[in-house]
Short mmCIF file of C-alpha atoms and ligand atoms in Angstrom, two decimals:
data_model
loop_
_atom_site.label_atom_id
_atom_site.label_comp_id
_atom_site.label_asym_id
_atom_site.label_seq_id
_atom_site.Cartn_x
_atom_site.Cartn_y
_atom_site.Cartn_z
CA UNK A 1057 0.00 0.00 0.00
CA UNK A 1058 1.24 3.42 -0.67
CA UNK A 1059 0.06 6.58 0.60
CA UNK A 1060 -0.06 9.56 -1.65
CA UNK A 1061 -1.21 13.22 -0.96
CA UNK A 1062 -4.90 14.31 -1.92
CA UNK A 1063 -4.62 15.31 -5.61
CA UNK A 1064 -6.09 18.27 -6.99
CA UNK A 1065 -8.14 18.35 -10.27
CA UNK A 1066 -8.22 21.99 -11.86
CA UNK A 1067 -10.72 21.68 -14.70
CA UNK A 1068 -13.87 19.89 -13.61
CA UNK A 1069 -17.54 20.11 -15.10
CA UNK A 1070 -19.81 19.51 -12.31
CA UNK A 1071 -23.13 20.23 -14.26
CA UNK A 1072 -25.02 22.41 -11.64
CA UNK A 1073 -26.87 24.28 -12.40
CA UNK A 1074 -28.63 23.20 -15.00
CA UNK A 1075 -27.91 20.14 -16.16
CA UNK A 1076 -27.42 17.40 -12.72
CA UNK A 1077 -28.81 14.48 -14.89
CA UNK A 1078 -25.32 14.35 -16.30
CA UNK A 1079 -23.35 15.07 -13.00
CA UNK A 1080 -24.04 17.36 -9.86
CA UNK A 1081 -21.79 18.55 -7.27
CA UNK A 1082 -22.81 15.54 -5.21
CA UNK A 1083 -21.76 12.44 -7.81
CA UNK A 1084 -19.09 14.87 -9.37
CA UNK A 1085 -17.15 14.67 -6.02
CA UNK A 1086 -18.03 11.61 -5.47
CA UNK A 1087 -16.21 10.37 -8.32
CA UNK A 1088 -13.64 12.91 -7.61
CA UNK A 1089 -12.63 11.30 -4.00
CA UNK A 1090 -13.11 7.81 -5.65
CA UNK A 1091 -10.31 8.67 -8.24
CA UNK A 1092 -8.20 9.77 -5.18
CA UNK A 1093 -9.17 13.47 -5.84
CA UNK A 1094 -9.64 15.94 -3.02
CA UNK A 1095 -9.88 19.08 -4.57
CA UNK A 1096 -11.71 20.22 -7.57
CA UNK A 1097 -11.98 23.24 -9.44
CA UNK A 1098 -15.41 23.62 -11.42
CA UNK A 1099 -15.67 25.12 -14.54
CA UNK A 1100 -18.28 28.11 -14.98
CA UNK A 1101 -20.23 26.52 -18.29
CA UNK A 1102 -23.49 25.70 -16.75
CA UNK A 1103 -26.47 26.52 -17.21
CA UNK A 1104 -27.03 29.46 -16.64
CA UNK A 1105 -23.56 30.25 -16.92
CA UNK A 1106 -21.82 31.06 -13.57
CA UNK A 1107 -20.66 34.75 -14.23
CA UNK A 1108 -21.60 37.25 -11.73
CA UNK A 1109 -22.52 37.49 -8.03
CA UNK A 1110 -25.46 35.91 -8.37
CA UNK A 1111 -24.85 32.90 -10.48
CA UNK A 1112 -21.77 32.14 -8.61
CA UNK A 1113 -23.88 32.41 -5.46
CA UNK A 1114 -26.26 29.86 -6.97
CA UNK A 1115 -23.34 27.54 -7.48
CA UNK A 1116 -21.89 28.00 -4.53
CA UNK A 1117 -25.01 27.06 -2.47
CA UNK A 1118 -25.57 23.84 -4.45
CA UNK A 1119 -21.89 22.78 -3.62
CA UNK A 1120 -22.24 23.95 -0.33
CA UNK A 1121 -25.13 21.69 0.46
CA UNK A 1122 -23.88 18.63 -1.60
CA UNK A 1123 -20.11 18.41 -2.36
CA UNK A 1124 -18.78 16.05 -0.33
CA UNK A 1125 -14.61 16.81 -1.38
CA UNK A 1126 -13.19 20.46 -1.22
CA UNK A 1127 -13.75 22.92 -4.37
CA UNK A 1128 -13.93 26.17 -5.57
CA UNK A 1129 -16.07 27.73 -8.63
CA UNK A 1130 -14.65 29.55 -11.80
CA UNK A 1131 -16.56 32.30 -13.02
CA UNK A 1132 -16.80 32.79 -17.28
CA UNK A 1133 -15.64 35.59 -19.16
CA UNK A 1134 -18.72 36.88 -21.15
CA UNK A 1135 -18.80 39.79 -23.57
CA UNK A 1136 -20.79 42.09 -20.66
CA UNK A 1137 -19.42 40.96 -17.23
CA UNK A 1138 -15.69 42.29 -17.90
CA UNK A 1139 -16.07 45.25 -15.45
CA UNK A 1140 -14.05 43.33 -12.68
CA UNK A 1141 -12.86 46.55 -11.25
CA UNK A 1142 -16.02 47.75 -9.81
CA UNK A 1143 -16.78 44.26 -8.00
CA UNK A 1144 -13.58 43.80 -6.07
CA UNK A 1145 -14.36 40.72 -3.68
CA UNK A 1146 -16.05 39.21 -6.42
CA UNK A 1147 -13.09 37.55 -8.24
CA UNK A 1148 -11.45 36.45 -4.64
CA UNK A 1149 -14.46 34.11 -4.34
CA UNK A 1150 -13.50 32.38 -7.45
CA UNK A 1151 -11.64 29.71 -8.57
CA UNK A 1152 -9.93 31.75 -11.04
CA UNK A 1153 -11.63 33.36 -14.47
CA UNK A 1154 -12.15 30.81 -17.36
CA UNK A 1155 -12.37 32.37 -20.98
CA UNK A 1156 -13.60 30.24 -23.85
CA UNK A 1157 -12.11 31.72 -26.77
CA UNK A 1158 -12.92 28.51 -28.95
CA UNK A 1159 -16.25 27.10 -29.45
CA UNK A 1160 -16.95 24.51 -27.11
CA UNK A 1161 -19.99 23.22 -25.35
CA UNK A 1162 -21.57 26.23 -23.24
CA UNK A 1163 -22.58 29.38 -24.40
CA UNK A 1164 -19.19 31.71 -22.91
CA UNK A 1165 -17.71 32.71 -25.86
CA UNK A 1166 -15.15 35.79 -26.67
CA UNK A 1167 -15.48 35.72 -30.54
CA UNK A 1168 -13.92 39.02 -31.00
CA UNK A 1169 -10.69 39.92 -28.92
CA UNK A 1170 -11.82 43.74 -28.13
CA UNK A 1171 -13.84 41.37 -25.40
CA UNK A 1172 -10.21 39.77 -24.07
CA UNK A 1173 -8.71 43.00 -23.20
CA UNK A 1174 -11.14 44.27 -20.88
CA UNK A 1175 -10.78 40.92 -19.01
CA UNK A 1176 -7.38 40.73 -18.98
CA UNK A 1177 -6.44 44.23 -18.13
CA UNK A 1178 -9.09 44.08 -15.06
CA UNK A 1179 -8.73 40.83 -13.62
CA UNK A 1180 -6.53 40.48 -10.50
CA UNK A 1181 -3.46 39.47 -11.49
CA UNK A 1182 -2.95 37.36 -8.07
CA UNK A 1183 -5.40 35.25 -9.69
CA UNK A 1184 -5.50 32.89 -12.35
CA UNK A 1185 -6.91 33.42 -16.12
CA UNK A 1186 -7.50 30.41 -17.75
CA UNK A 1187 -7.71 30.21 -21.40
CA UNK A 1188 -9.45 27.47 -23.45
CA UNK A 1189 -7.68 28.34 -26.77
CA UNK A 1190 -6.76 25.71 -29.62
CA UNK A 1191 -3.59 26.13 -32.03
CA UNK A 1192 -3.75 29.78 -32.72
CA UNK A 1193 -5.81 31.55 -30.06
CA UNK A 1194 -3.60 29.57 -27.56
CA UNK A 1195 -0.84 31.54 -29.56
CA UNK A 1196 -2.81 34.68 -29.41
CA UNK A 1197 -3.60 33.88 -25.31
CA UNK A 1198 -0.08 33.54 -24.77
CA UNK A 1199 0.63 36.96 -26.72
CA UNK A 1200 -1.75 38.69 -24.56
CA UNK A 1201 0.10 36.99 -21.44
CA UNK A 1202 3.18 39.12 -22.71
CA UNK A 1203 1.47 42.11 -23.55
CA UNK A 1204 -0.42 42.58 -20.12
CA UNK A 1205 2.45 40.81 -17.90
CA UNK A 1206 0.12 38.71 -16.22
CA UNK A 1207 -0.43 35.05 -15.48
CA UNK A 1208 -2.33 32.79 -17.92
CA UNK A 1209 -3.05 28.98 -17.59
CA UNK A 1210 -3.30 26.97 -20.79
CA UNK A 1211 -5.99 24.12 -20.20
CA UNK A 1212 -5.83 21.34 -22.03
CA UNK A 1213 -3.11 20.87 -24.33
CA UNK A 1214 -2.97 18.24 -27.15
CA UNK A 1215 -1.04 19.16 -30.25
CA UNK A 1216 2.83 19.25 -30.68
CA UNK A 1217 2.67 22.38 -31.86
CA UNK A 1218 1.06 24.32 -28.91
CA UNK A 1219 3.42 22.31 -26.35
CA UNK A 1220 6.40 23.49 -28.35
CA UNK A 1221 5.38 27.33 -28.38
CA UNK A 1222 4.66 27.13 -24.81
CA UNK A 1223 8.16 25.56 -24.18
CA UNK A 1224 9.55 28.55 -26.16
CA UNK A 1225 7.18 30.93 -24.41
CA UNK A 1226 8.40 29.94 -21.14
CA UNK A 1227 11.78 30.30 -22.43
CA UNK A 1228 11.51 34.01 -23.13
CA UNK A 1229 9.89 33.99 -19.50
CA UNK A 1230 6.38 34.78 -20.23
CA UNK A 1231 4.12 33.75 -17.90
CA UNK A 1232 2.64 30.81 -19.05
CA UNK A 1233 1.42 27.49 -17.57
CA UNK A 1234 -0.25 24.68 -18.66
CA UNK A 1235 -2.42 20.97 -18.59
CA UNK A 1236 -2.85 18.05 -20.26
CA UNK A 1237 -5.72 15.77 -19.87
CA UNK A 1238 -5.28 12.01 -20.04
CA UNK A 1239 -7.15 11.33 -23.10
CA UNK A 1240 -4.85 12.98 -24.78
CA UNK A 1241 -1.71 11.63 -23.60
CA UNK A 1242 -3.02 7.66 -23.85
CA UNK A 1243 -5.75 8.38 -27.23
CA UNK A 1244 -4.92 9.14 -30.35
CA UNK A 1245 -7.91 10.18 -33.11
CA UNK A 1246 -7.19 6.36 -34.65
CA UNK A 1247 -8.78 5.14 -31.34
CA UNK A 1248 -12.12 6.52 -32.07
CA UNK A 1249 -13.73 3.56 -33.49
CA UNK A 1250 -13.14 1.20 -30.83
CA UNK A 1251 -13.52 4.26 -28.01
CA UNK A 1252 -17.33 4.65 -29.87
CA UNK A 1253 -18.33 1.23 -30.39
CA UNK A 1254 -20.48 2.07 -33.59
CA UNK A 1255 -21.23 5.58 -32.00
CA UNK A 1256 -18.91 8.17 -33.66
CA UNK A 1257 -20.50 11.05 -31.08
CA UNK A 1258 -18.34 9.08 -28.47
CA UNK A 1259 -15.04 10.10 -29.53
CA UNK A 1260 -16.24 13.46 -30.05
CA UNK A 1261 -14.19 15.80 -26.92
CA UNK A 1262 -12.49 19.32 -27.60
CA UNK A 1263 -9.79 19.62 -28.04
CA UNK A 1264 -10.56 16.57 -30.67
CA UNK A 1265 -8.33 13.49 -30.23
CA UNK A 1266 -5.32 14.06 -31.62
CA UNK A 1267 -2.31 12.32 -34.26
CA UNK A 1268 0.32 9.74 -32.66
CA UNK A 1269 2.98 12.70 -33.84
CA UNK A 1270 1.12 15.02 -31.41
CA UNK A 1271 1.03 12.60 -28.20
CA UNK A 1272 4.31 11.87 -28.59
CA UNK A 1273 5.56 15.50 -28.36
CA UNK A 1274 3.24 16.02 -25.33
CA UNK A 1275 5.17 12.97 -23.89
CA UNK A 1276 8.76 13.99 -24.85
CA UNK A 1277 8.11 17.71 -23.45
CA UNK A 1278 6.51 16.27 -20.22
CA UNK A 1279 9.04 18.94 -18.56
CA UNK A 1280 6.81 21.93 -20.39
CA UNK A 1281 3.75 20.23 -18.82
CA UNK A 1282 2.61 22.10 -15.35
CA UNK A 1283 -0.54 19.81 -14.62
CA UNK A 1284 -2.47 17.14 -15.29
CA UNK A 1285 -6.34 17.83 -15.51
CA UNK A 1286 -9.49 16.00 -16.06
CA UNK A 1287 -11.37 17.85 -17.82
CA UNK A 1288 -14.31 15.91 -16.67
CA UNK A 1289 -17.03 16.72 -18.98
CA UNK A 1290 -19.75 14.43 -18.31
CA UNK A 1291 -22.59 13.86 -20.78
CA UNK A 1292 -24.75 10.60 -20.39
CA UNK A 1293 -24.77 7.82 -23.04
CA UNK A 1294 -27.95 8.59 -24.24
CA UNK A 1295 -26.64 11.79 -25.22
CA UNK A 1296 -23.05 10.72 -26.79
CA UNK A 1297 -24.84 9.04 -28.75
CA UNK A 1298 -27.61 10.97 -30.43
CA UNK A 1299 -27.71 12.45 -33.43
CA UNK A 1300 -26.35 15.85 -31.98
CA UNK A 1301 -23.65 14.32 -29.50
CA UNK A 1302 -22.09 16.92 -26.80
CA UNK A 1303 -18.02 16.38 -26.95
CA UNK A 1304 -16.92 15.66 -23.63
CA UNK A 1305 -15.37 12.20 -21.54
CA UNK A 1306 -15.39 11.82 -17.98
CA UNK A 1307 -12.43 11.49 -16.25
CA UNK A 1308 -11.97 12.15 -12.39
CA UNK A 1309 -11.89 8.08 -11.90
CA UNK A 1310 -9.78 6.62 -14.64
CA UNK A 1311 -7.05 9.78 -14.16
CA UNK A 1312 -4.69 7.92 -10.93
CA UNK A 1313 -4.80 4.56 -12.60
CA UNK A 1314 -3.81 5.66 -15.70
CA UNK A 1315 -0.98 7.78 -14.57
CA UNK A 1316 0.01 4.80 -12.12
CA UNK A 1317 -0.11 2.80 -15.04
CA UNK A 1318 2.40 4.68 -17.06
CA UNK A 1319 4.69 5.22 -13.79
CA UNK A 1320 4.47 1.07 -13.54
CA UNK A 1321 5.34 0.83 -17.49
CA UNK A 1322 8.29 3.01 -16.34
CA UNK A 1323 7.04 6.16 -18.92
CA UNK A 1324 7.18 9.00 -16.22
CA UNK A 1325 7.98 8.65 -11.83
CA UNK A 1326 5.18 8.58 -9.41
CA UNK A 1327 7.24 12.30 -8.60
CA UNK A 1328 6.16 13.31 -11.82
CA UNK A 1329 2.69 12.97 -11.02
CA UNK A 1330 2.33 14.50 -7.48
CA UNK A 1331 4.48 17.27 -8.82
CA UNK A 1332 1.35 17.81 -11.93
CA UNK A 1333 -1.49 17.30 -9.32
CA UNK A 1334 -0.31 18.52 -6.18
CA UNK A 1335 2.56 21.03 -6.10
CA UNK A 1336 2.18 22.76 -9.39
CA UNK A 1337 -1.72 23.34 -8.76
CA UNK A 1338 -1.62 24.62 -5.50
CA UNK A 1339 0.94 26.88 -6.78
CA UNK A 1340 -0.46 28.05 -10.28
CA UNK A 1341 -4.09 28.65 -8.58
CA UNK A 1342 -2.91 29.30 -5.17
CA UNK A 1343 -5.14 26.82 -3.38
CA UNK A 1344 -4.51 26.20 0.59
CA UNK A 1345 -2.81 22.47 1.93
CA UNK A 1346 -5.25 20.42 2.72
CA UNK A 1347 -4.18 19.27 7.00
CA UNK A 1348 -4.57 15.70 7.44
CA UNK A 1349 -5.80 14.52 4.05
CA UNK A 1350 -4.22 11.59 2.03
CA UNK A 1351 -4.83 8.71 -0.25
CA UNK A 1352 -4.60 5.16 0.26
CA UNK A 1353 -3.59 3.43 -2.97
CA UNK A 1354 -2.60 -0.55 -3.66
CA UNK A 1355 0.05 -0.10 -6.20
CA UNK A 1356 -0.42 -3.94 -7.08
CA UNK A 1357 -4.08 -4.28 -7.79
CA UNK A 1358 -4.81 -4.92 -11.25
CA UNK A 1359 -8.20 -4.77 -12.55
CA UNK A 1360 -10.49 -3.47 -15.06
CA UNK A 1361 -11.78 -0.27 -15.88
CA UNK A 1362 -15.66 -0.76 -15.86
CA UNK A 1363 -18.01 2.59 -16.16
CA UNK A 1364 -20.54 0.69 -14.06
CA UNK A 1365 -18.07 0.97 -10.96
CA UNK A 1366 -18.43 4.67 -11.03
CA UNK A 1367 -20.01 6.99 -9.31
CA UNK A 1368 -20.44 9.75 -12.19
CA UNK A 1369 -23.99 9.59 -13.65
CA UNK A 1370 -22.93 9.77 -17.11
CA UNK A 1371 -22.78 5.76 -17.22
CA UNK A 1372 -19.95 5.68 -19.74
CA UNK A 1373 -15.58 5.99 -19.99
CA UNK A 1374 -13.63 6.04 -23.14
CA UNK A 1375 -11.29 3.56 -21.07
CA UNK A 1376 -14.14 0.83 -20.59
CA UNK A 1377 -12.40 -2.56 -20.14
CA UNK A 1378 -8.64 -1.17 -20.06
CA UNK A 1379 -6.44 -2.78 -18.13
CA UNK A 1380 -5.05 -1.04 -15.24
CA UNK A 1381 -2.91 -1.28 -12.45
CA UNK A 1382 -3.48 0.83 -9.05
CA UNK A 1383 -6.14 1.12 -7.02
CA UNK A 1384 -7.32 3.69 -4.77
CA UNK A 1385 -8.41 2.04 -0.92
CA UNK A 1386 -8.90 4.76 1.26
CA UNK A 1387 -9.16 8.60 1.00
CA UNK A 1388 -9.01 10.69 3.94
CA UNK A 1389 -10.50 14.61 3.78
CA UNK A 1390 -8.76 16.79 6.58
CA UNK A 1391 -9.27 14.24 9.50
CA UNK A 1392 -12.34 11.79 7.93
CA UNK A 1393 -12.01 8.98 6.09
CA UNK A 1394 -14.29 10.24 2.93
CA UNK A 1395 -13.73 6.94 0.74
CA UNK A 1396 -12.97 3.09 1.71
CA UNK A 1397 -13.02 0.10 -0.38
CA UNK A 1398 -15.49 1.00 -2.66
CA UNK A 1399 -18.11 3.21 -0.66
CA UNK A 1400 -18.60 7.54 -0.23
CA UNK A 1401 -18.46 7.32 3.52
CA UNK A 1402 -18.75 11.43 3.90
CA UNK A 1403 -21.76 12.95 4.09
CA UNK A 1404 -23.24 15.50 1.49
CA UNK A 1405 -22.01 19.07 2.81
CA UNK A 1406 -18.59 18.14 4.03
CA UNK A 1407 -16.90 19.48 0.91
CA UNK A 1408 -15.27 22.72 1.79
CA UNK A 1409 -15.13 26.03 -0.36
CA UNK A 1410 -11.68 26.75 -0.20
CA UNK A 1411 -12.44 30.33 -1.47
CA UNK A 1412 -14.68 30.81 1.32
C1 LIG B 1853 -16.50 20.40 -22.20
C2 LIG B 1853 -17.91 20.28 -21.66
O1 LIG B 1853 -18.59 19.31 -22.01
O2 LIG B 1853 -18.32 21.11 -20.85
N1 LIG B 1853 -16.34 19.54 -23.34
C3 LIG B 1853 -15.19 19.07 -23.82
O3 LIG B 1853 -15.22 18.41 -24.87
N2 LIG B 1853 -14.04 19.25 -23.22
C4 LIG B 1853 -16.24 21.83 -22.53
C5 LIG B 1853 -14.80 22.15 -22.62
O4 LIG B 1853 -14.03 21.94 -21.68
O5 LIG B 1853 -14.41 22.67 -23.67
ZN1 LIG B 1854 -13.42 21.67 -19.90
#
C-alpha cells in the first residue's frame, strides 16, 4: 500500500446548475474522492452560466449543500461581465476566471478579442486566467500573457505544436502554464472507433483526439507540462450518442490509474505525477494544503476499468475494459475517512469552499 497526498483536479464540469442528470456537485465529487481526488476546481459553463454574483452564489449554495470533497467555482468571461474593477471581492471568491475563446460546449464565448482586453487588463493578477484556446488563439492567449504581464493557464493541451510554443514561451519567460488531460496523452484520433463502439459522437471531446505525432511531443516535453487535468465533462450515453452528441469524456476516476499505469510501465515517476497534481496546482491557482488529508492506494491491484463501478452519472468511460494497475483504498478529507473500499463514507455538505 502506498500513501499519496490528496490530488487536486483543476478543470472539472460539475453540471449544476442546470444540467445534474449528467453530473451534480454531489456524484461529481463523489467520483472525484473515488479517483483519489480531493480538490476540484469547477468550470463556470453551466447553465445558466456562472458569471456574476449571483450565479456564482447559486453555485456555490448547491456545492455547499452537496459536495462532499473540497472545491472552488470559476466564473466565465462573457462579452458584458468584464467590469471586474467595480466588484472587487467578487473575483477572490472564485476559482480563477475561465475564458472560452474557442467554441466549445456552453454558451461563454469571446469571438472578437476587443472582449479579451477588458478581461485581462481588469482581472486580478494574483489570480488565475484560464484560457481554453486551440492552435492559434492559444498563440494569441499567450501573446496577450506578454502584452499585459500577467499570469495565464493553458488548459488542455494536445497538439505538438502548442506544447512546443509554450516551451519557447516559457523560455523568453512569459508567464505561461499549462495541462494536459489524459485522453490525450493515452488516445490518439485512430482510437475513435473502438472508443465509440459504432457511435462516432463518443469520440467526439475538444480539443478533438489528436495524431500519434502530437502525443508523442506532449510525452517527450513532459518537462513543459505544469498539470495534469481531467477535464471531466460528463454527458450521459444517451446523449453521446444521439444524433447531436455533446463532446466531452469523464475522467476524475480513470485519471490515478492511468498515470500509475504509465509510472508502472516506467514512462514517467510517481514524482512526476504529485508534482502535476499537487505542487504545481496549489501553486499556479494558489489553493490552501489540505491538514490531514491523504490517499490510500494498492500499487499492485490490477483490474479493469468498468463505467458501471463509477459513481459519475454519465454511465460511460472512453477507457471501458482497459487494463489497469493501481487502485485507490482509502481517501481521507482533513481528519475523515471520505472513501474506503469502494463506498462515499462522507456525508453530502462536508466538501469545503476553499475560497470561502
Ligand atoms: C466540455 C464540456 O462538455 O463542458 N467539453 C469538452 O469536450 N471538453 C467543454 C470544454 O471543456 O471545452
Ligand atoms: Zn473543460
Amino acid at each position: 500500500m502506498m500513501q499519496l497526498p490528496g490530488l487536486i483536479d483543476p478543470h472539472v464540469h460539475l453540471r449544476e446548475p442546470g444540467a445534474i442528470h449528467k453530473e451534480d456537485y454531489d456524484s461529481g465529487t463523489s467520483a472525484a474522492l473515488a479517483g483519489g481526488v480531493t480538490l476540484v476546481l469547477a468550470m463556470p459553463n453551466t447553465k445558466p452560466p456562472i458569471f456574476d454574483a449571483q450565479t456564482l452564489d447559486l453555485a456555490l449554495d448547491s456545492a455547499k449543500a452537496k459536495a462532499r470533497c473540497d472545491y472552488a467555482q470559476f466564473l466565465g468571461a462573457g462579452p458584458d461581465n468584464s467590469d471586474w474593477a467595480s466588484h472587487p471581492s467578487l473575483p477572490g471568491r472564485s476559482a480563477g476566471l475561465k475564458m472560452y475563446l474557442d467554441s466549445t460546449f456552453g454558451q461563454l464565448r469571446l469571438d472578437d478579442m476587443s472582449l479579451w482586453m477588458p478581461h485581462f487588463q481588469q482581472w486580478p493578477k494574483s489570480l488565475p486566467i484560464v484560457a481554453h484556446s486551440e492552435s492559434r488563439s492559444m498563440a494569441a492567449a499567450i501573446l496577450f500573457a506578454a502584452i499585459y504581464e500577467r499570469p495565464v493557464h493553458i488548459a488542455h493541451i494536445s497538439l505538438k505544436e502548442e506544447v512546443l510554443l509554450i516551451k519557447a514561451a516559457k523560455e523568453r519567460g512569459i508567464h505561461v502554464t499549462c495541462e494536459v488531460c489524459p485522453h490525450h496523452l493515452f488516445l490518439t484520433k485512430d482510437d475513435i472507433p473502438a472508443i465509440s463502439h459504432g457511435h462516432p459522437g463518443r469520440g467526439e471531446v475538444r480539443p478533438r483526439l489528436a495524431t500519434q505525432v502530437d502525443v508523442d511531443a506532449l510525452w517527450a516535453n513532459l518537462d513543459v507540462i505544469d498539470c495534469f487535468a481531467t477535464d471531466h465533462a460528463p454527458h450521459t450515453i444517451a446523449e453521446k450518442d444521439s444524433d447531436n452528441p455533446p463532446p466531452g469524456f469523464p475522467g476524475l476516476e480513470t485519471i490515478l490509474p492511468l498515470l500509475l499505469t504509465a509510472v508502472d510501465a516506467g514512462r514517467l515517476t510517481l514524482d512526476d505525477v504529485l508534482t502535476r497534481m499537487v505542487t504545481n496546482p496549489r501553486r499556479i491557482f494558489n489553493l490552501p494544503e489540505q491538514p490531514e488529508t491523504w490517499v490510500e492506494v494498492d500499487e499492485n491491484a490490477a483490474y479493469e476499468i468498468k463505467a458501471s463501478e463509477s459513481f459519475t452519472r454519465c454511465g460511460w468511460t472512453p477507457f471501458e475494459g482497459w487494463k489497469v494497475k493501481g487502485r485507490v483504498r482509502k481517501v481521507v478529507l482533513r481528519g475523515q475517512t471520505a472513501f474506503e473500499d469502494g463506498k462515499i463514507v462522507v456525508d453530502a455538505g462536508y466538501g469545503k469552499n476553499i475560497r470561502g
